[in-house]
Amino acid sequence: MVRKDNMNSSELRNKYLEYFVKNGHTRIKSASLIPDNDPTVLFTTAGMHPLVPYLLGEKHPGGNRLTNVQKCVRTGDIDEVGDNSHCTFFEMLGNWSLGDYFKEESIKMSFNFLVNELKIDINTIAVSVFAGDETAPRDMVSATCWKNLGIKEEKIFFLPKKNNWWGPAGVTGPCGPDTEIFIVNEKASCGENCSPACSCGKYLEIWNNVFMEYEKKADGSYVPLSQKNVDTGMGLERTVSILNGNNSVYEIDVFKPVMDRIKELASGGENIRARRVIADHLRTATFMLGDEKGITPSNVDQGYILRRLIRRAVRFARLISIAPEFLPELAKEYIKIYGETYPEIKNNGEKIISELQKEISRFDDTLQKGLVEFEKLKKYIQNNRISGKAAFRLYDTFGFPIEMTIELAEENGITVDKEGYEECFREHQEKSHAGAEQKFKGGLADNSEQTSKLHTATHILLATLKKVLKDNTISQKGSNITAERLRFDFNFERPLTEEEIKDVEKGVNEVINRALPITCEEMSADAALKSGAEGAFAERYGEIVKVYTIGDYSKEICGGPHAGNTKELGKFSISKEQSSSAGVRRIKAILE
Ligand code: SER
C-alpha cells in the first residue's frame, strides 16, 4: 500500500490547492475547455495551456505563483479508453512559477507534498530526469536535488527527450525538460532493465514538473525564454486511483455511482470495456455541454468531437443492451458529483440533459438501420475493404461518424477507404456550399504544419518497414495523425524486435537527414500504380489521383498535404509498437 488511508478526489483536490496556497501561490479558476488563443488544438489539454501568454512573459494578475485544477480533454487516444487508465476528460492539478522559483524549490515542494501531506512512503517513489541532448544539457540539478531529499540513486532514471521533455501543447510555444514522479508497483515488473520508460505497469506516473525554459518556433528551433518557468501537472483521477491501490481509474469515487448504475442497467454480459467507454464519454460530453463556452453537437470542430463521443456511447450502450434513453441519467449523476466544484455544470444542467436527449434520439433512430446496412455491406465488399462511397453513405444517411465506421470495420477484420470517404465528403461539401474548414483528426486541426510533417513521416516509415523487415507485401492498414504523434498500422505477423525498431528509427532518420524534396503530381490511378506508386485503393482505379514522391525513396498515392523537404521533419522516434488486430501491427511515433 502506498499510504494508509483511502483518499477521494475532493480530498486530494483540496489538499493540493491548500498546500500550494500556503506556499505563496494564488488559486486561479479552471479555464474553459475551449482554448482562447490556440487555433491548432480544439480543446484545453493541460493546465499550462491557458497560461501560455504568461509563460512567454506577460504579467499575470494573480502574481508569479499560481495553482489550480484544470478541466482537460485529450481525444488523441480515444480508442484506448476502456483500458485501466485512459479517459478523454480528466482534471489536472497544477502549480506554476512564472519566472519565480525554479528546479530545486519546485522539486522540494513536490516532495514535501507527497511525503508529508499525502504521507506516501518514500520507498515507493521513483523519478526520471532529462538525460540531455543537443537542445539542453543533462539535468544534474534535478537529479542531485532528488538525491539530497533521500531518493536512492537506483530510483533516479535519466531518460531522453522522448520521455523527459514536455510541450509545446500545440505546434509552437513554451516547453522544456521535465522531471517525472512515479509510484513503484513492485508487483508489476517486466524484468531487470525495466524503467519508467517502460509501459509494463511497474512505474505509475503521478506528477510531471516541467522546467519551461524554451520556446519552440514554427521552424522547429528551440529559443531560450527570457524567464524560466515551472509548470507542473498531476492527473487527479490517476493519482487517486494509485493512492488507493485501485486497479483502474474507473474504480475511484467520481466514477463509482455511474459505473454501478451502468452495471444495473446492462442486462447481463461482463463487457467492462463498454461500460467504461460509456462512463467516460458521458462524463466528457457533460463537461463539454456544460462548459462556459457552451458547445453543442455539430459536424465541425469541437461539436464534431462531442457528437462522436455521444454517438459512440449510444453504440456501446446498445452493445450491452442498455436503452440509450437512460444515458442522460448518467449525466445527472455527474452533475451531482461535479456541480459544487464546477458550478457551470450545475447552472447548465438542463441544457446538458436536453442536448443529450436530442442527440441520442436523433442518432438512435438511424443506428439500428445503419447497422443492418453495415451487415449487408460486409457481404458484398471487395478486397475486405469498404469503399469511400459506402462509408460516406453510412455517414450521410445513417449519421455514422467515419471513425465509428472504421471502428466497426476493425472489429470485423476489414478496412475502410478513408481517403475515398474524405473525397466524397469534400465533393458533397462543395455541392452544398458548406465551406467551413474540417478539423477532426483526433481533436486537432487538420493540415497544420506538424500534421503535414507527421504525414510525410508515415510515408518514409512504410518504405523503411519494407526494407528493414525485408517484406514487400507490407502495406498501410490504417493511419491516424494528431499534432503530437502519428499512428500507423501495417500487415505483419509478429512483434518487431528491439533491434528492428532501432533499425527502422535509424532508417527513417537517415532519409530525413538526406534532405529529400517532396513532390506531387496528378495522374490516373492506372498510371500511378504502373509507375510503382504505393496505393491501397483498388476501388478507385481509373480516377485521377495525387502521387507524392519523396526523393528516390518513396512514392505513394495520397491526398496530402505533406512537408516540402524531409529536413523539416526533425528527429523521428518510435514510442510504441504493439498489436492492432490479427496480423496487423501498430506503430506510434513522434517527431522531435
Ligand atoms: N504540462 C505538463 C503536462 O501536461 C505538466 O503540467 O504533463
Coordinates of C-alpha atoms and ligand atoms in Angstrom, one line a residue:
M1 CA 0.0 0.0 0.0
V2 CA 1.3 3.4 -1.0
R3 CA -0.3 5.1 2.0
K4 CA -2.5 4.0 4.9
D5 CA -6.0 5.6 4.4
N6 CA -8.3 6.0 1.4
M7 CA -8.4 9.4 -0.2
N8 CA -11.1 10.6 -2.5
S9 CA -11.0 13.2 -5.3
S10 CA -12.2 16.2 -3.4
E11 CA -9.8 15.5 -0.6
L12 CA -6.9 15.4 -3.0
R13 CA -8.1 18.5 -4.8
N14 CA -8.5 20.4 -1.6
K15 CA -5.2 19.3 0.0
Y16 CA -3.3 20.1 -3.2
L17 CA -4.7 23.6 -3.6
E18 CA -4.4 24.4 0.2
Y19 CA -0.8 23.3 0.2
F20 CA 0.2 25.5 -2.8
V21 CA -1.7 28.5 -1.5
K22 CA 0.1 28.0 1.8
N23 CA 3.3 28.2 -0.2
G24 CA 2.5 31.6 -1.7
H25 CA 0.5 30.6 -4.8
T26 CA -2.7 32.3 -6.0
R27 CA -5.5 30.0 -6.7
I28 CA -7.0 30.6 -10.2
K29 CA -10.2 29.2 -11.8
S30 CA -10.1 26.4 -14.3
A31 CA -10.3 27.9 -17.8
S32 CA -12.9 26.8 -20.3
L33 CA -12.3 23.6 -22.2
I34 CA -12.2 25.6 -25.4
P35 CA -8.8 27.3 -25.8
D36 CA -8.7 31.1 -26.4
N37 CA -5.5 31.6 -28.3
D38 CA -4.6 28.4 -30.0
P39 CA -6.0 27.6 -33.4
T40 CA -4.0 24.3 -33.6
V41 CA -5.9 22.4 -30.9
L42 CA -9.6 22.0 -30.3
F43 CA -9.6 21.6 -26.5
T44 CA -7.6 22.6 -23.5
T45 CA -5.2 19.7 -23.0
A46 CA -3.2 20.8 -19.9
G47 CA -3.3 23.3 -17.1
M48 CA -0.5 25.3 -18.7
H49 CA -2.4 25.7 -21.9
P50 CA -4.5 28.8 -20.9
L51 CA -1.3 30.2 -19.3
V52 CA 0.8 30.3 -22.5
P53 CA 0.9 34.1 -22.7
Y54 CA 2.2 34.4 -19.1
L55 CA 4.8 31.7 -19.6
L56 CA 6.0 33.8 -22.5
G57 CA 6.5 36.8 -20.3
E58 CA 3.1 38.6 -20.0
K59 CA 2.2 39.7 -16.4
H60 CA -0.5 37.6 -14.7
P61 CA -2.9 39.5 -12.4
G62 CA -2.5 36.7 -9.8
G63 CA 1.2 37.2 -9.5
N64 CA 4.1 34.8 -10.4
R65 CA 3.0 31.8 -8.3
L66 CA -0.3 30.2 -9.4
T67 CA -2.2 27.0 -8.7
N68 CA -5.4 25.4 -10.0
V69 CA -7.4 22.4 -11.0
Q70 CA -8.0 22.5 -14.8
K71 CA -10.6 20.7 -16.9
C72 CA -8.8 18.9 -19.7
V73 CA -9.8 16.9 -22.8
R74 CA -7.5 14.7 -24.8
T75 CA -9.1 12.7 -27.6
G76 CA -5.9 11.5 -29.4
D77 CA -6.1 8.1 -27.8
I78 CA -9.8 7.7 -27.8
D79 CA -9.6 4.1 -28.9
E80 CA -7.6 3.2 -25.8
V81 CA -10.4 4.4 -23.5
G82 CA -11.8 1.4 -21.7
D83 CA -8.4 0.1 -20.5
N84 CA -7.3 0.8 -16.9
S85 CA -6.1 4.3 -17.3
H86 CA -7.3 6.2 -20.3
C87 CA -10.0 8.9 -20.1
T88 CA -10.9 11.5 -22.7
F89 CA -11.7 14.1 -19.9
F90 CA -9.6 14.5 -16.8
E91 CA -8.8 17.0 -14.1
M92 CA -5.2 18.3 -13.8
L93 CA -3.9 19.7 -10.6
G94 CA -1.2 22.2 -11.3
N95 CA 1.2 24.8 -9.8
W96 CA 3.3 27.3 -11.8
S97 CA 6.2 29.6 -11.3
L98 CA 6.2 32.4 -13.8
G99 CA 9.9 33.4 -13.6
D100 CA 9.9 32.9 -9.8
Y101 CA 11.2 29.6 -8.3
F102 CA 12.9 27.0 -10.5
K103 CA 14.1 23.4 -10.3
E104 CA 15.2 23.0 -6.7
E105 CA 12.3 24.7 -5.0
S106 CA 9.8 23.1 -7.3
I107 CA 11.1 19.6 -6.6
K108 CA 11.3 20.3 -2.8
M109 CA 7.7 21.4 -2.7
S110 CA 6.5 18.4 -4.7
F111 CA 8.5 16.1 -2.4
N112 CA 7.1 17.6 0.7
F113 CA 3.6 17.4 -0.6
L114 CA 3.9 13.7 -1.4
V115 CA 5.8 12.6 1.7
N116 CA 4.5 15.0 4.4
E117 CA 1.0 15.9 3.2
L118 CA -0.1 12.7 1.4
K119 CA 2.1 10.5 3.6
I120 CA 3.4 8.5 0.8
D121 CA 6.1 6.0 1.7
I122 CA 9.4 7.5 0.3
N123 CA 10.5 3.9 -0.7
T124 CA 7.7 3.7 -3.2
I125 CA 8.8 6.9 -5.1
A126 CA 10.9 6.8 -8.3
V127 CA 11.8 9.8 -10.6
S128 CA 13.1 10.4 -14.0
V129 CA 15.1 13.4 -15.2
F130 CA 16.3 14.6 -18.6
A131 CA 19.4 12.8 -20.0
G132 CA 20.5 15.8 -22.1
D133 CA 20.9 16.2 -25.9
E134 CA 21.8 18.9 -28.4
T135 CA 18.9 21.2 -27.2
A136 CA 19.5 21.1 -23.4
P137 CA 22.1 19.7 -21.0
R138 CA 21.8 16.6 -18.8
D139 CA 19.7 17.7 -15.8
M140 CA 22.1 17.2 -12.9
V141 CA 20.5 19.9 -10.9
S142 CA 17.2 17.9 -10.6
A143 CA 19.0 14.6 -10.1
T144 CA 21.1 16.0 -7.2
C145 CA 18.1 17.6 -5.6
W146 CA 16.2 14.3 -5.6
K147 CA 19.3 12.5 -4.2
N148 CA 19.6 15.1 -1.4
L149 CA 16.0 14.6 -0.5
G150 CA 16.6 10.9 0.1
I151 CA 15.6 9.2 -3.2
K152 CA 18.1 6.4 -3.8
E153 CA 20.2 6.6 -6.9
E154 CA 18.8 3.4 -8.4
K155 CA 15.4 5.1 -8.3
I156 CA 16.6 8.2 -10.3
F157 CA 16.5 7.5 -14.1
F158 CA 18.0 9.6 -16.8
L159 CA 15.8 9.4 -19.9
P160 CA 15.9 11.1 -23.4
K161 CA 13.7 13.8 -24.9
K162 CA 11.1 11.2 -25.9
N163 CA 10.3 10.6 -22.2
N164 CA 11.5 13.7 -20.3
W165 CA 10.6 16.7 -22.4
W166 CA 7.2 18.3 -22.3
G167 CA 5.5 20.6 -24.8
P168 CA 4.7 22.6 -26.6
A169 CA 1.0 22.0 -26.1
G170 CA 0.2 22.8 -29.8
V171 CA 2.7 23.2 -32.6
T172 CA 4.7 26.1 -31.1
G173 CA 5.1 27.6 -27.7
P174 CA 6.8 27.1 -24.3
C175 CA 8.4 23.8 -23.5
G176 CA 11.4 22.2 -21.7
P177 CA 13.0 19.3 -19.9
D178 CA 10.9 17.7 -17.1
T179 CA 11.3 15.5 -14.1
E180 CA 8.5 13.0 -13.6
I181 CA 7.5 11.3 -10.4
F182 CA 6.3 7.7 -10.2
I183 CA 4.9 5.4 -7.7
V184 CA 6.6 2.0 -8.0
N185 CA 4.3 -1.0 -8.2
E186 CA 6.8 -3.8 -7.3
K187 CA 4.2 -6.5 -8.3
A188 CA 4.3 -5.5 -12.0
S189 CA 7.9 -5.7 -13.1
C190 CA 8.8 -7.0 -16.5
G191 CA 12.4 -7.6 -15.8
E192 CA 15.7 -6.2 -14.6
N193 CA 16.1 -3.5 -17.2
C194 CA 12.6 -2.0 -16.6
S195 CA 12.5 1.8 -16.2
P196 CA 9.8 4.5 -16.2
A197 CA 10.1 4.5 -20.0
C198 CA 8.5 1.0 -20.0
S199 CA 4.7 0.6 -20.0
C200 CA 4.6 -2.7 -18.1
G201 CA 2.9 -1.0 -15.2
K202 CA 5.7 -1.0 -12.7
Y203 CA 6.2 2.8 -12.8
L204 CA 2.9 4.7 -12.4
E205 CA 3.3 8.4 -13.2
I206 CA 1.6 10.8 -10.9
W207 CA 3.3 14.2 -11.4
N208 CA 5.2 16.0 -14.1
N209 CA 7.4 19.0 -13.2
V210 CA 8.3 20.8 -16.4
F211 CA 11.1 23.4 -16.5
M212 CA 9.9 25.6 -19.2
E213 CA 13.0 27.5 -20.4
Y214 CA 12.5 27.2 -24.2
E215 CA 10.0 28.3 -26.8
K216 CA 9.6 26.1 -29.8
K217 CA 9.3 28.1 -33.0
A218 CA 7.4 27.3 -36.2
D219 CA 10.7 26.4 -38.0
G220 CA 11.3 23.7 -35.3
S221 CA 14.1 25.6 -33.5
Y222 CA 14.2 26.0 -29.7
V223 CA 14.9 29.5 -28.4
P224 CA 15.7 30.2 -24.7
L225 CA 12.9 32.1 -22.9
S226 CA 13.7 35.3 -21.2
Q227 CA 12.0 34.0 -18.0
K228 CA 12.5 30.5 -16.5
N229 CA 9.2 28.9 -15.6
V230 CA 7.9 25.8 -13.8
D231 CA 4.8 24.1 -15.0
T232 CA 3.6 21.0 -13.1
G233 CA 0.7 18.7 -13.7
M234 CA -0.8 15.9 -11.7
G235 CA -3.7 13.9 -13.2
L236 CA -6.3 13.8 -10.4
E237 CA -8.0 10.5 -11.4
R238 CA -4.9 8.6 -11.9
T239 CA -3.3 9.8 -8.7
V240 CA -6.4 9.0 -6.6
S241 CA -6.6 5.5 -8.1
I242 CA -2.9 4.9 -7.5
L243 CA -3.0 6.2 -3.9
N244 CA -5.9 3.9 -3.2
G245 CA -4.3 0.9 -4.8
N246 CA -7.2 0.6 -7.3
N247 CA -6.6 -1.4 -10.5
S248 CA -8.2 1.2 -12.7
V249 CA -9.3 4.9 -12.7
Y250 CA -12.8 3.7 -13.2
E251 CA -12.9 2.4 -9.6
I252 CA -12.5 5.8 -8.0
D253 CA -15.2 7.8 -6.2
V254 CA -16.2 10.1 -9.2
F255 CA -16.9 7.1 -11.4
K256 CA -18.3 4.7 -8.9
P257 CA -22.0 5.7 -8.8
V258 CA -22.0 5.9 -12.6
M259 CA -20.3 2.6 -13.1
D260 CA -22.7 1.0 -10.6
R261 CA -25.7 2.4 -12.5
I262 CA -24.4 1.2 -15.8
K263 CA -23.9 -2.3 -14.4
E264 CA -27.5 -2.3 -13.1
L265 CA -28.9 -1.1 -16.5
A266 CA -26.9 -3.6 -18.6
S267 CA -28.8 -6.8 -18.8
G268 CA -26.0 -9.4 -18.4
G269 CA -22.6 -9.7 -20.0
E270 CA -19.3 -8.7 -18.5
N271 CA -18.3 -6.2 -21.1
I272 CA -16.2 -4.0 -18.8
R273 CA -14.7 -2.0 -21.7
A274 CA -18.1 -1.0 -23.0
R275 CA -19.2 0.1 -19.5
R276 CA -16.0 2.2 -19.1
V277 CA -16.4 3.8 -22.6
I278 CA -20.0 4.8 -21.7
A279 CA -18.9 6.2 -18.3
D280 CA -16.0 8.1 -19.9
H281 CA -17.8 9.5 -22.9
L282 CA -20.9 10.7 -20.9
R283 CA -18.6 12.5 -18.4
T284 CA -16.7 14.2 -21.2
A285 CA -20.0 15.1 -23.0
T286 CA -21.4 16.5 -19.7
F287 CA -18.4 18.8 -19.3
M288 CA -18.4 19.9 -23.0
L289 CA -22.1 20.7 -23.0
G290 CA -21.8 22.3 -19.6
D291 CA -18.7 24.4 -20.5
E292 CA -18.9 28.1 -20.0
K293 CA -18.3 28.5 -23.8
G294 CA -21.3 26.1 -24.3
I295 CA -20.7 23.8 -27.3
T296 CA -23.4 21.6 -28.8
P297 CA -23.1 18.6 -31.2
S298 CA -22.4 19.6 -34.8
N299 CA -20.5 18.4 -37.9
V300 CA -17.4 20.6 -37.4
D301 CA -14.7 21.3 -34.9
Q302 CA -15.4 20.7 -31.2
G303 CA -19.0 20.0 -31.9
Y304 CA -18.0 17.1 -34.1
I305 CA -15.9 15.5 -31.3
L306 CA -18.8 15.9 -28.9
R307 CA -21.1 14.3 -31.5
R308 CA -18.7 11.4 -31.9
L309 CA -18.5 10.8 -28.2
I310 CA -22.2 10.8 -27.7
R311 CA -22.8 8.5 -30.7
R312 CA -20.1 6.1 -29.7
A313 CA -21.7 5.9 -26.2
V314 CA -25.1 5.1 -27.8
R315 CA -23.5 2.3 -29.9
F316 CA -21.7 0.8 -26.8
A317 CA -25.0 1.1 -24.8
R318 CA -26.8 -0.9 -27.4
L319 CA -24.0 -3.4 -27.5
I320 CA -24.6 -4.2 -23.8
S321 CA -28.4 -3.9 -24.1
I322 CA -28.8 -0.6 -22.4
A323 CA -31.6 1.5 -23.9
P324 CA -29.8 4.8 -24.9
E325 CA -32.6 6.9 -23.4
F326 CA -31.1 6.0 -20.0
L327 CA -27.8 7.7 -20.8
P328 CA -28.9 11.3 -19.7
E329 CA -29.5 9.7 -16.2
L330 CA -25.7 9.2 -16.1
A331 CA -25.1 12.8 -16.9
K332 CA -27.4 13.7 -14.0
E333 CA -25.2 11.7 -11.7
Y334 CA -22.1 13.6 -13.0
I335 CA -23.9 16.9 -12.4
K336 CA -24.4 15.9 -8.8
I337 CA -20.8 14.7 -8.4
Y338 CA -19.2 17.8 -10.0
G339 CA -21.8 20.6 -9.5
E340 CA -20.1 22.1 -6.4
T341 CA -16.5 22.1 -7.9
Y342 CA -17.6 23.3 -11.3
P343 CA -20.7 25.4 -10.9
E344 CA -21.1 25.8 -14.7
I345 CA -22.1 22.2 -14.8
K346 CA -24.9 22.8 -12.3
N347 CA -26.0 26.0 -14.0
N348 CA -26.1 24.4 -17.4
G349 CA -27.7 21.2 -16.1
E350 CA -31.0 21.5 -18.1
K351 CA -29.1 22.3 -21.3
I352 CA -26.8 19.3 -20.8
I353 CA -29.8 16.9 -20.4
S354 CA -31.9 18.3 -23.2
E355 CA -29.0 18.4 -25.7
L356 CA -28.1 14.8 -24.8
Q357 CA -31.6 13.7 -25.3
K358 CA -31.8 15.4 -28.7
E359 CA -28.6 14.0 -30.0
I360 CA -29.3 10.5 -28.6
S361 CA -32.8 10.2 -30.2
R362 CA -31.5 11.8 -33.4
F363 CA -28.9 9.0 -33.7
D364 CA -30.5 6.0 -32.1
D365 CA -33.3 6.1 -34.7
T366 CA -30.8 5.5 -37.5
L367 CA -28.2 3.5 -35.6
Q368 CA -30.1 0.2 -35.9
K369 CA -30.8 0.8 -39.6
G370 CA -27.2 1.7 -40.2
L371 CA -26.0 -1.5 -38.5
V372 CA -28.3 -3.5 -40.8
E373 CA -26.8 -1.7 -43.8
F374 CA -23.3 -2.4 -42.4
E375 CA -24.0 -6.1 -42.2
K376 CA -25.2 -6.1 -45.8
L377 CA -22.1 -4.2 -46.9
K378 CA -19.9 -6.8 -45.3
K379 CA -21.3 -9.4 -47.7
Y380 CA -20.7 -7.6 -51.0
I381 CA -17.5 -5.6 -50.4
Q382 CA -14.4 -6.5 -52.4
N383 CA -10.8 -6.9 -51.0
N384 CA -12.2 -6.8 -47.5
R385 CA -12.4 -3.0 -47.8
I386 CA -15.3 -0.6 -47.5
S387 CA -15.3 1.9 -50.3
G388 CA -15.2 5.7 -49.6
K389 CA -18.6 6.0 -51.2
A390 CA -20.2 3.3 -48.9
A391 CA -18.6 4.9 -45.8
F392 CA -19.9 8.3 -46.9
R393 CA -23.4 6.8 -47.2
L394 CA -23.2 5.5 -43.7
Y395 CA -22.3 9.0 -42.5
D396 CA -24.7 10.9 -44.7
T397 CA -27.8 8.7 -44.4
F398 CA -27.3 7.0 -41.0
G399 CA -25.2 9.5 -39.1
F400 CA -22.2 7.2 -38.6
P401 CA -19.1 9.3 -37.9
I402 CA -16.3 7.9 -40.1
E403 CA -14.4 6.9 -37.0
M404 CA -17.3 4.7 -36.0
T405 CA -17.4 3.0 -39.4
I406 CA -13.6 2.4 -39.1
E407 CA -14.0 1.0 -35.6
L408 CA -16.9 -1.3 -36.7
A409 CA -14.8 -2.4 -39.7
E410 CA -11.8 -3.1 -37.5
E411 CA -14.0 -5.2 -35.2
N412 CA -14.9 -7.2 -38.3
G413 CA -11.3 -7.5 -39.6
I414 CA -12.0 -5.2 -42.6
T415 CA -10.6 -1.8 -43.6
V416 CA -12.2 1.4 -44.9
D417 CA -11.0 3.7 -47.7
K418 CA -10.8 6.8 -45.6
E419 CA -9.2 8.9 -48.2
G420 CA -12.1 8.0 -50.6
Y421 CA -14.5 8.9 -47.9
E422 CA -12.9 12.3 -47.4
E423 CA -13.1 12.9 -51.1
C424 CA -16.8 12.1 -51.2
F425 CA -17.2 14.4 -48.2
R426 CA -15.4 17.2 -49.9
E427 CA -17.4 16.8 -53.1
H428 CA -20.6 16.8 -51.0
Q429 CA -19.4 19.9 -49.2
E430 CA -18.6 21.8 -52.4
K431 CA -22.0 20.9 -53.7
S432 CA -23.8 22.1 -50.6
H433 CA -21.5 25.2 -50.3
A434 CA -20.7 24.3 -46.7
G435 CA -17.2 25.7 -46.9
A436 CA -16.2 25.5 -43.2
E437 CA -12.8 24.0 -42.8
Q438 CA -13.0 20.5 -41.4
K439 CA -10.9 19.7 -38.3
F440 CA -11.5 16.3 -37.0
K441 CA -8.3 14.3 -36.8
G442 CA -8.1 13.2 -33.2
G443 CA -9.3 16.5 -31.9
L444 CA -6.6 18.5 -33.7
A445 CA -6.6 20.9 -36.6
D446 CA -6.0 19.1 -39.9
N447 CA -3.5 20.4 -42.4
S448 CA -1.3 22.1 -39.7
E449 CA 2.4 22.2 -40.3
Q450 CA 3.1 19.5 -37.7
T451 CA 0.4 17.1 -39.1
S452 CA 1.9 17.5 -42.6
K453 CA 5.3 16.6 -41.3
L454 CA 4.0 13.5 -39.4
H455 CA 2.1 12.6 -42.6
T456 CA 5.4 12.7 -44.6
A457 CA 7.0 10.6 -41.8
T458 CA 4.4 7.9 -42.3
H459 CA 5.4 7.6 -46.0
I460 CA 9.0 7.3 -45.0
L461 CA 8.1 4.8 -42.3
L462 CA 6.2 2.5 -44.7
A463 CA 9.1 2.4 -47.2
T464 CA 11.6 1.8 -44.3
L465 CA 9.5 -1.0 -42.8
K466 CA 9.6 -2.9 -46.1
K467 CA 13.3 -2.5 -46.2
V468 CA 14.2 -3.4 -42.6
L469 CA 11.7 -6.3 -42.4
K470 CA 12.6 -7.4 -45.9
D471 CA 8.9 -7.8 -46.8
N472 CA 7.5 -6.2 -49.9
T473 CA 3.9 -7.3 -49.1
I474 CA 3.8 -4.8 -46.2
S475 CA 1.2 -2.1 -46.8
Q476 CA -0.8 0.5 -44.8
K477 CA -3.8 -0.8 -42.9
G478 CA -4.7 2.4 -41.2
S479 CA -3.3 5.7 -40.1
N480 CA -4.2 8.4 -37.7
I481 CA -2.3 11.6 -37.1
T482 CA -2.6 14.2 -34.4
A483 CA -0.3 17.2 -33.9
E484 CA 1.6 15.1 -31.3
R485 CA 2.1 11.8 -33.0
L486 CA 1.5 9.5 -35.9
R487 CA -0.2 6.1 -35.6
F488 CA 0.4 3.7 -38.4
D489 CA -1.0 0.2 -38.9
F490 CA 0.5 -2.4 -41.3
N491 CA 0.3 -6.1 -42.0
F492 CA 3.0 -8.1 -40.3
E493 CA 2.6 -11.4 -38.4
R494 CA 4.8 -10.9 -35.3
P495 CA 6.0 -8.2 -33.0
L496 CA 9.1 -6.3 -34.1
T497 CA 12.3 -6.9 -32.1
E498 CA 14.1 -4.1 -30.2
E499 CA 16.8 -4.2 -32.9
E500 CA 14.3 -3.9 -35.8
I501 CA 12.6 -1.0 -34.1
K502 CA 16.0 0.7 -33.7
D503 CA 16.9 0.0 -37.4
V504 CA 13.5 1.4 -38.5
E505 CA 14.1 4.6 -36.5
K506 CA 17.6 4.8 -37.9
G507 CA 16.4 4.3 -41.4
V508 CA 13.8 6.9 -41.2
N509 CA 16.2 9.4 -39.7
E510 CA 18.7 8.8 -42.4
V511 CA 16.1 9.6 -45.0
I512 CA 15.2 12.8 -43.1
N513 CA 18.8 13.8 -42.9
R514 CA 19.3 13.3 -46.7
A515 CA 17.1 16.5 -47.1
L516 CA 15.0 14.9 -49.9
P517 CA 12.4 17.1 -51.6
I518 CA 8.7 16.0 -51.6
T519 CA 7.0 16.5 -54.9
C520 CA 3.4 16.0 -56.0
E521 CA 2.0 15.0 -59.4
E522 CA -1.6 14.3 -60.6
M523 CA -2.2 11.3 -62.9
S524 CA -4.7 8.4 -63.4
A525 CA -4.6 5.7 -60.7
D526 CA -3.7 3.3 -63.5
A527 CA -0.6 5.3 -64.4
A528 CA 0.3 5.8 -60.7
L529 CA 0.1 2.1 -60.0
K530 CA 2.1 1.3 -63.1
S531 CA 4.8 3.8 -62.0
G532 CA 5.2 1.8 -58.9
A533 CA 3.4 4.1 -56.5
E534 CA 2.1 2.6 -53.3
G535 CA -1.7 2.7 -53.2
A536 CA -4.3 0.5 -51.4
F537 CA -7.3 1.9 -53.3
A538 CA -8.3 -0.7 -55.8
E539 CA -11.8 0.6 -56.0
R540 CA -10.7 4.0 -57.2
Y541 CA -9.0 2.6 -60.3
G542 CA -9.3 4.9 -63.3
E543 CA -9.7 8.1 -61.3
I544 CA -7.2 11.0 -61.2
V545 CA -5.1 10.7 -58.1
K546 CA -2.3 12.7 -56.5
V547 CA 1.1 10.9 -56.2
Y548 CA 3.6 12.2 -53.6
T549 CA 7.2 11.3 -54.2
I550 CA 10.0 11.6 -51.6
G551 CA 13.2 11.8 -53.5
D552 CA 14.2 8.3 -54.6
Y553 CA 12.8 6.7 -51.5
S554 CA 9.0 6.6 -51.6
K555 CA 6.1 7.1 -54.0
E556 CA 2.5 6.9 -52.7
I557 CA -1.0 7.7 -53.9
C558 CA -2.2 10.1 -51.3
G559 CA -4.4 13.1 -50.7
G560 CA -1.7 15.1 -48.8
P561 CA -0.7 17.6 -47.5
H562 CA 3.0 17.0 -46.9
A563 CA 6.1 18.8 -45.8
G564 CA 8.2 20.4 -48.6
N565 CA 11.5 18.7 -47.7
T566 CA 12.4 15.8 -45.3
K567 CA 14.9 18.0 -43.5
E568 CA 11.9 19.9 -42.0
L569 CA 10.8 16.8 -40.1
G570 CA 13.3 16.9 -37.1
K571 CA 14.1 13.6 -35.3
F572 CA 11.8 10.6 -35.7
S573 CA 11.3 8.3 -32.8
I574 CA 9.1 5.3 -32.2
S575 CA 7.2 5.5 -28.9
K576 CA 5.2 2.3 -29.1
E577 CA 5.0 -0.9 -31.2
Q578 CA 2.0 -3.1 -30.5
S579 CA -0.6 -5.4 -31.9
S580 CA -3.6 -3.7 -33.6
S581 CA -5.6 -6.8 -34.7
A582 CA -4.8 -10.3 -36.0
G583 CA -1.8 -10.0 -38.4
V584 CA -1.7 -6.2 -38.1
R585 CA 0.9 -4.3 -36.1
R586 CA 0.6 -0.7 -34.9
I587 CA 3.4 1.8 -34.5
K588 CA 3.1 5.2 -32.7
A589 CA 5.9 7.6 -33.4
I590 CA 6.8 11.3 -32.8
L591 CA 8.9 14.0 -34.4
E592 CA 11.0 16.0 -32.0
Ligands
SER1 N1 2.1 20.4 -19.0 C1 2.6 19.2 -18.3 C2 1.7 18.0 -18.6 O1 0.7 18.1 -19.2 C3 2.7 19.5 -16.9 O2 1.6 20.1 -16.4 O3 2.1 16.9 -18.2

